[in-house]
Every structure is written in C-alpha cells, then in structure tokens.
PDB file of C-alpha atoms in Angstrom:
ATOM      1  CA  UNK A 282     -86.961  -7.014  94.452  1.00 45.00           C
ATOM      2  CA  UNK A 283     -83.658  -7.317  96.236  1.00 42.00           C
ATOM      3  CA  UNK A 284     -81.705  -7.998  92.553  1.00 42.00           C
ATOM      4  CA  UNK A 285     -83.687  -4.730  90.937  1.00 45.00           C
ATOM      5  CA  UNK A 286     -82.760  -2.728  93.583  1.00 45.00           C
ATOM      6  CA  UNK A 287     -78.815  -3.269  93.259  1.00 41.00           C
ATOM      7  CA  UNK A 288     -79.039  -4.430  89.965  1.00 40.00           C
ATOM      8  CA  UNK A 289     -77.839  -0.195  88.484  1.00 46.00           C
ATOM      9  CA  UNK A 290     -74.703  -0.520  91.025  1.00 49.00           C
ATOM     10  CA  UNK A 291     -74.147  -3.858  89.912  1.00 41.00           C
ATOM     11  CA  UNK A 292     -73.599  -3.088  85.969  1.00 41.00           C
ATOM     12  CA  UNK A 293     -72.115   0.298  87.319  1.00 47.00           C
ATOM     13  CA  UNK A 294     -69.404  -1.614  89.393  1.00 47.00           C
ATOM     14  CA  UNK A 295     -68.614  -4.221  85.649  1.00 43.00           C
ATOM     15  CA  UNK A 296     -68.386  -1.371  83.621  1.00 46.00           C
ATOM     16  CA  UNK A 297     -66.013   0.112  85.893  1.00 45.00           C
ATOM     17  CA  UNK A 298     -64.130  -3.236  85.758  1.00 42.00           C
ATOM     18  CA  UNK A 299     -64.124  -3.795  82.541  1.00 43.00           C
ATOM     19  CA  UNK A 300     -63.063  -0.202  81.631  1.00 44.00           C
ATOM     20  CA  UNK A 301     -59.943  -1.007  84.237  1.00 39.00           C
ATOM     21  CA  UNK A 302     -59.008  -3.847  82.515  1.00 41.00           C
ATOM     22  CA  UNK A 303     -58.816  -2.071  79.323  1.00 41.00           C
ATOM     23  CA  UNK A 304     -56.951   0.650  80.526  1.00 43.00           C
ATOM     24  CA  UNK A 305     -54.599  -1.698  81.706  1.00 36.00           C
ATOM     25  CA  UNK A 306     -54.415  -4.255  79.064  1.00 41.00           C
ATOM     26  CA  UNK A 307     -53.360  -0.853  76.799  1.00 40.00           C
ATOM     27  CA  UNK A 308     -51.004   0.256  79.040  1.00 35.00           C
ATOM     28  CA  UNK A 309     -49.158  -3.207  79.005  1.00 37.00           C
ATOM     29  CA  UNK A 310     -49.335  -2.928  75.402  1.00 36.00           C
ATOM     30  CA  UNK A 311     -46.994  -0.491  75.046  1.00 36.00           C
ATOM     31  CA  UNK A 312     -44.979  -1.321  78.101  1.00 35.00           C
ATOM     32  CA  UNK A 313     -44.058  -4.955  77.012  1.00 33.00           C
ATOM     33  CA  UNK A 314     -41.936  -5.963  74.139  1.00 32.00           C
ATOM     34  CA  UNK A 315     -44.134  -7.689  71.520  1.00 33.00           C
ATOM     35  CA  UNK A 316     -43.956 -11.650  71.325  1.00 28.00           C
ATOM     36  CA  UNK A 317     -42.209 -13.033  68.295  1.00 28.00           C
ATOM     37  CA  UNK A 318     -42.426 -16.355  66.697  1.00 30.00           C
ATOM     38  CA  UNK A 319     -39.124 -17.245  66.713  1.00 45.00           C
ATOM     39  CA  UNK A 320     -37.019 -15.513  69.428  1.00 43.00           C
ATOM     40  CA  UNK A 321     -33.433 -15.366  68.351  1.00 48.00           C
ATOM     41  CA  UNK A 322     -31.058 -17.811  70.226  1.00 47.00           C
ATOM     42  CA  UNK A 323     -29.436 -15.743  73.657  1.00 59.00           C
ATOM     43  CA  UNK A 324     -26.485 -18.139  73.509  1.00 78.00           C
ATOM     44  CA  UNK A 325     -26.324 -20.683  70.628  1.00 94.00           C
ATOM     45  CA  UNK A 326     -22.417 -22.152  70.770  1.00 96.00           C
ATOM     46  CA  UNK A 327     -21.441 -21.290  67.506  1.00 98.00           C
ATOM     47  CA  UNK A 328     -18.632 -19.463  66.516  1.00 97.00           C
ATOM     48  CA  UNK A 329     -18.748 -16.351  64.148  1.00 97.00           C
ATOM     49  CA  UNK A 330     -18.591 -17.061  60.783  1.00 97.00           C
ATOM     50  CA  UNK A 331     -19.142 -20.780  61.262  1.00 98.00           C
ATOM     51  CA  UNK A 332     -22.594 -23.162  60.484  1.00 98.00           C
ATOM     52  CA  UNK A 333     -23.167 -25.116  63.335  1.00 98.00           C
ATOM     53  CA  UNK A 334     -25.459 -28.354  63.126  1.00 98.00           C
ATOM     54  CA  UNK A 335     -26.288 -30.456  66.237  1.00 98.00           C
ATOM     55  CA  UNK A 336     -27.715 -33.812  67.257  1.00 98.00           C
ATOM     56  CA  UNK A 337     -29.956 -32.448  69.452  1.00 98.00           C
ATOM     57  CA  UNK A 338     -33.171 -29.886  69.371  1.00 97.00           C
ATOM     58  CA  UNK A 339     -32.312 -26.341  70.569  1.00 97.00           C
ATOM     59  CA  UNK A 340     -28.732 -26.654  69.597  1.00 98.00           C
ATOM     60  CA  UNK A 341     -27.262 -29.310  71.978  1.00 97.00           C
ATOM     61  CA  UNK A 342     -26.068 -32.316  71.406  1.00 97.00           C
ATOM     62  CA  UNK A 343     -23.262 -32.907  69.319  1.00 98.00           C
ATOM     63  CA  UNK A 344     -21.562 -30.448  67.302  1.00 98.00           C
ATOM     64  CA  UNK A 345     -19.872 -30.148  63.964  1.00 98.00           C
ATOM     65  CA  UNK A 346     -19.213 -26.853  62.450  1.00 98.00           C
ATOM     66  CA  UNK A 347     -17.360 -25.197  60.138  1.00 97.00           C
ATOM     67  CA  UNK A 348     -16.353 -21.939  58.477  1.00 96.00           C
ATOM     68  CA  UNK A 349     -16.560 -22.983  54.494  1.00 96.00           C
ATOM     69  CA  UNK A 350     -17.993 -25.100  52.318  1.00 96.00           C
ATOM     70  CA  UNK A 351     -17.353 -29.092  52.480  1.00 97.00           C
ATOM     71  CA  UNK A 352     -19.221 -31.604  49.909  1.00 97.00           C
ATOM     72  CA  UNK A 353     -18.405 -34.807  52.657  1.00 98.00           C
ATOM     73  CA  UNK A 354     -18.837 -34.581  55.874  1.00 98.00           C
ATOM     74  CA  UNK A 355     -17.055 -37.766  56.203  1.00 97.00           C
ATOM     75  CA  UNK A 356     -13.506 -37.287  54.535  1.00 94.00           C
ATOM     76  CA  UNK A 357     -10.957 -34.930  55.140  1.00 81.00           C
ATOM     77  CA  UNK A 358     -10.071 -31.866  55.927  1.00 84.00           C
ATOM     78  CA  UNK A 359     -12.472 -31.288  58.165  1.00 89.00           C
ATOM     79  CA  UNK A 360     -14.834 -34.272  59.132  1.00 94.00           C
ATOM     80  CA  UNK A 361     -18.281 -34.850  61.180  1.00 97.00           C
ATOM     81  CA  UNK A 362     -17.943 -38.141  63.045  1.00 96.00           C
ATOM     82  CA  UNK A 363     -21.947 -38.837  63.764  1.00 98.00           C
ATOM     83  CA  UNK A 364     -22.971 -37.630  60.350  1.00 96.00           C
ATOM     84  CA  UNK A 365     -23.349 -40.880  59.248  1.00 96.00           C
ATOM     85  CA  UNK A 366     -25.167 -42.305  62.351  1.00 97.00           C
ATOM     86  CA  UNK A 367     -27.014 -39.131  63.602  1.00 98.00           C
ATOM     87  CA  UNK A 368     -30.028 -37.157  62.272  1.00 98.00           C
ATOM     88  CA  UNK A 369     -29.419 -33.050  62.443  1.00 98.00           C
ATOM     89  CA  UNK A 370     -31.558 -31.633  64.883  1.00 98.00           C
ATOM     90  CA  UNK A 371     -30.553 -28.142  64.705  1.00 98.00           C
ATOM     91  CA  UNK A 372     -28.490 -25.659  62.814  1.00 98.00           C
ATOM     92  CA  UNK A 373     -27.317 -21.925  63.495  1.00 98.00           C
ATOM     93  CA  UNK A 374     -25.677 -19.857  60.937  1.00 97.00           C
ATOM     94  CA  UNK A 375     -23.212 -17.639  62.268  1.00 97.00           C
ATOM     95  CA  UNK A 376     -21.779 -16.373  58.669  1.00 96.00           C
ATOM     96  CA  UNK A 377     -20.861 -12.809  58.416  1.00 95.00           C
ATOM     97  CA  UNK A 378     -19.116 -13.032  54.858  1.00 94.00           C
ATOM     98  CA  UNK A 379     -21.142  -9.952  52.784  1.00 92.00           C
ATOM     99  CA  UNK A 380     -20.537 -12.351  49.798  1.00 93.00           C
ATOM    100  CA  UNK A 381     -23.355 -15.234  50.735  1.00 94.00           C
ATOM    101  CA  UNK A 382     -27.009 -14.756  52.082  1.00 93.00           C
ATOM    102  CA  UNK A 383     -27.157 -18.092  53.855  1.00 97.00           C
ATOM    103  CA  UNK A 384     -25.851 -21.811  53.963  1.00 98.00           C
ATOM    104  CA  UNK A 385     -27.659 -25.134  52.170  1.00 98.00           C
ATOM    105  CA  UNK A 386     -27.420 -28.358  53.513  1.00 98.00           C
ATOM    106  CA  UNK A 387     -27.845 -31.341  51.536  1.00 98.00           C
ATOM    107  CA  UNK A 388     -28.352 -35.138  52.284  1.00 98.00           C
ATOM    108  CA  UNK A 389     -25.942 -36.170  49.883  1.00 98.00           C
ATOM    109  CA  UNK A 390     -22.449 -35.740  49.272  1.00 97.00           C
ATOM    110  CA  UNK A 391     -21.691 -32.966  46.292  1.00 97.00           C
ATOM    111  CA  UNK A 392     -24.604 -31.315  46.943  1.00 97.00           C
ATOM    112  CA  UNK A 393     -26.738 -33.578  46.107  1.00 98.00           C
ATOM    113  CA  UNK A 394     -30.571 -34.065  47.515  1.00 98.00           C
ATOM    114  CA  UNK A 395     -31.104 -30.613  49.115  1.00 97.00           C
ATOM    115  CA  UNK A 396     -32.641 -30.395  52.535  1.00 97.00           C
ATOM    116  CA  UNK A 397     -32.888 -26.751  53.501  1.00 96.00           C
ATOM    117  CA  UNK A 398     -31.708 -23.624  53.522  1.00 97.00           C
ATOM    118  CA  UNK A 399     -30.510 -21.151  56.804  1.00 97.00           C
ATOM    119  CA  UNK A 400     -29.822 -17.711  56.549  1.00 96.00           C
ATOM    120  CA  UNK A 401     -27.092 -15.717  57.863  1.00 95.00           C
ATOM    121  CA  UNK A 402     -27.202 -15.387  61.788  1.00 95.00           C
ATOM    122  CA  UNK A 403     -30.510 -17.413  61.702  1.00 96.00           C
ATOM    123  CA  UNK A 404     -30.877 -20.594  63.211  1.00 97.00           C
ATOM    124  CA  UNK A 405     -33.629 -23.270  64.563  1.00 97.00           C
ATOM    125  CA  UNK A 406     -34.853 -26.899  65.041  1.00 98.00           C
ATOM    126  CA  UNK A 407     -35.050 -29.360  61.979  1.00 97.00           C
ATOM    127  CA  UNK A 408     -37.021 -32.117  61.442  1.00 95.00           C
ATOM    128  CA  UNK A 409     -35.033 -34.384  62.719  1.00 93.00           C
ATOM    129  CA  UNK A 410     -35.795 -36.865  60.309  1.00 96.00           C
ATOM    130  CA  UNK A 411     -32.728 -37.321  57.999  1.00 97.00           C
ATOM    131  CA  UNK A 412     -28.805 -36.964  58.534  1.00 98.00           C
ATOM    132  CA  UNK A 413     -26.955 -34.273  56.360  1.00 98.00           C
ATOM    133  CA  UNK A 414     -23.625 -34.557  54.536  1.00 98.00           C
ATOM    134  CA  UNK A 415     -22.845 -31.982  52.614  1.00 98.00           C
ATOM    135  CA  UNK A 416     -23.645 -28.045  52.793  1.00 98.00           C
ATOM    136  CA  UNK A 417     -22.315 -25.109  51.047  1.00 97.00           C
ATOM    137  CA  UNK A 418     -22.328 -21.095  51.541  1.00 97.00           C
ATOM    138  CA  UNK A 419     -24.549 -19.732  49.181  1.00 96.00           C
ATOM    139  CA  UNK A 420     -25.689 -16.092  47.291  1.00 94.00           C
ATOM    140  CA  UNK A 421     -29.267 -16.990  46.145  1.00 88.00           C
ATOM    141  CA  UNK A 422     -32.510 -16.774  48.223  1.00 86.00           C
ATOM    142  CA  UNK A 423     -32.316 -18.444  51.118  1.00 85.00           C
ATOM    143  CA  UNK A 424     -35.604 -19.524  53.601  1.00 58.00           C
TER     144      UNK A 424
END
C-alpha cells in the first residue's frame, strides 16, 4: 500500500529529472565546441613551410625537416642522421607553397615504395612500422 500511495509522486519527481537532464544536456550542446577526431596540433615544432618527421608519437623525438624536396635522406645537402636506424613516428606538414596540396614520403630513395601522403598544415602519428627516406612536395590528391 505504502509504494501505491507514493508511487504518482514518484514517476512525477523522474519525469521531472529526466526532463532536467534534457534541458541541460541541450543547453551544453550548444554551449560546448563539438569533439573532433583529430584535434589539430596546439604546438607541433615545425617550422612554416617545412615537413617535419619525428622518432617519436605526437611529434617528439627526433627531428628532421625540411623545406623542399630530397630523394636521400642520407646524402647531402641536407641529411637525416636516424633515418637509417629509426622508424617515423610522426609527421606535420607545415607547407604553405599555393603550388603543392601536400608532401609524400617514400621508403626508398627516388621515390621509390610510397608510404603515405600528408596534406598541407596536417599532421599525425604513423605506424611506426617502417623508416622513410625519401619524400617530395606534391600537386595531386593527397590523404
């Protein structure tokens, strides 16, 4: 008798709740920025107009970069020293030429054996399986 007898104040009281908890879960909707997947980097180390590429996840590590093309990482001009010991971890592209959509990196030297593709001021974690040697700017679709 005692549960009849509150049991109208009871499921008055939960839809009350439950119409607060709405109200509030659409106010929040509107009052917080919407989740992405990939939030962009707040303060990657790369310089503008350069690709980056790391040792580590979440760009740290070590660091090569460079501002244009190079088919070896290991020989002059400009040179990685762990590309040949290391496996890329990360990459930003911090291109701003209006010539080239993104930079591809490539396993081999002379662009050979493709691994991916970055667009301009994109970035992220690779696999982390394979070291890179090679990458070049390029105009074509990239990721």
């Amino acid at each position: 008798m005692l549960v009849a007898r509150f049991m109208p104040q009871i499921l008055r009281n939960r839809s009350k709740a439950a119409a607060f908890a709405m109200s509030v879960a659409a106010v929040a909707s509107f009052a917080l920025p919407a989740s992405t997947a990939q939030a962009a980097p707040t303060a990657v180390d790369c310089d503008s107009g350069d690709v980056c590429f790391w040792t580590e996840r979440n760009f740290e590590g070590r660091k090569c970069s460079w501002n244009a093309a190079d088919m070896d990482w290991r020989s002059a001009p400009v040179t990685c020293s762990w590309s040949a010991t290391h496996n890329v971890k990360s990459v930003y592209n911090a291109g701003t030429s209006s010539r080239f959509t993104g930079v591809v990196y490539y396993k081999g030297a002379n662009g050979n054996d493709r691994a991916g593709c970055t667009r301009q001021q994109h970035g992220g974690n690779l696999a982390g399986t394979y070291k890179l040697r090679s990458h070049e700017w390029t105009t074509g679709r990239c990721g």
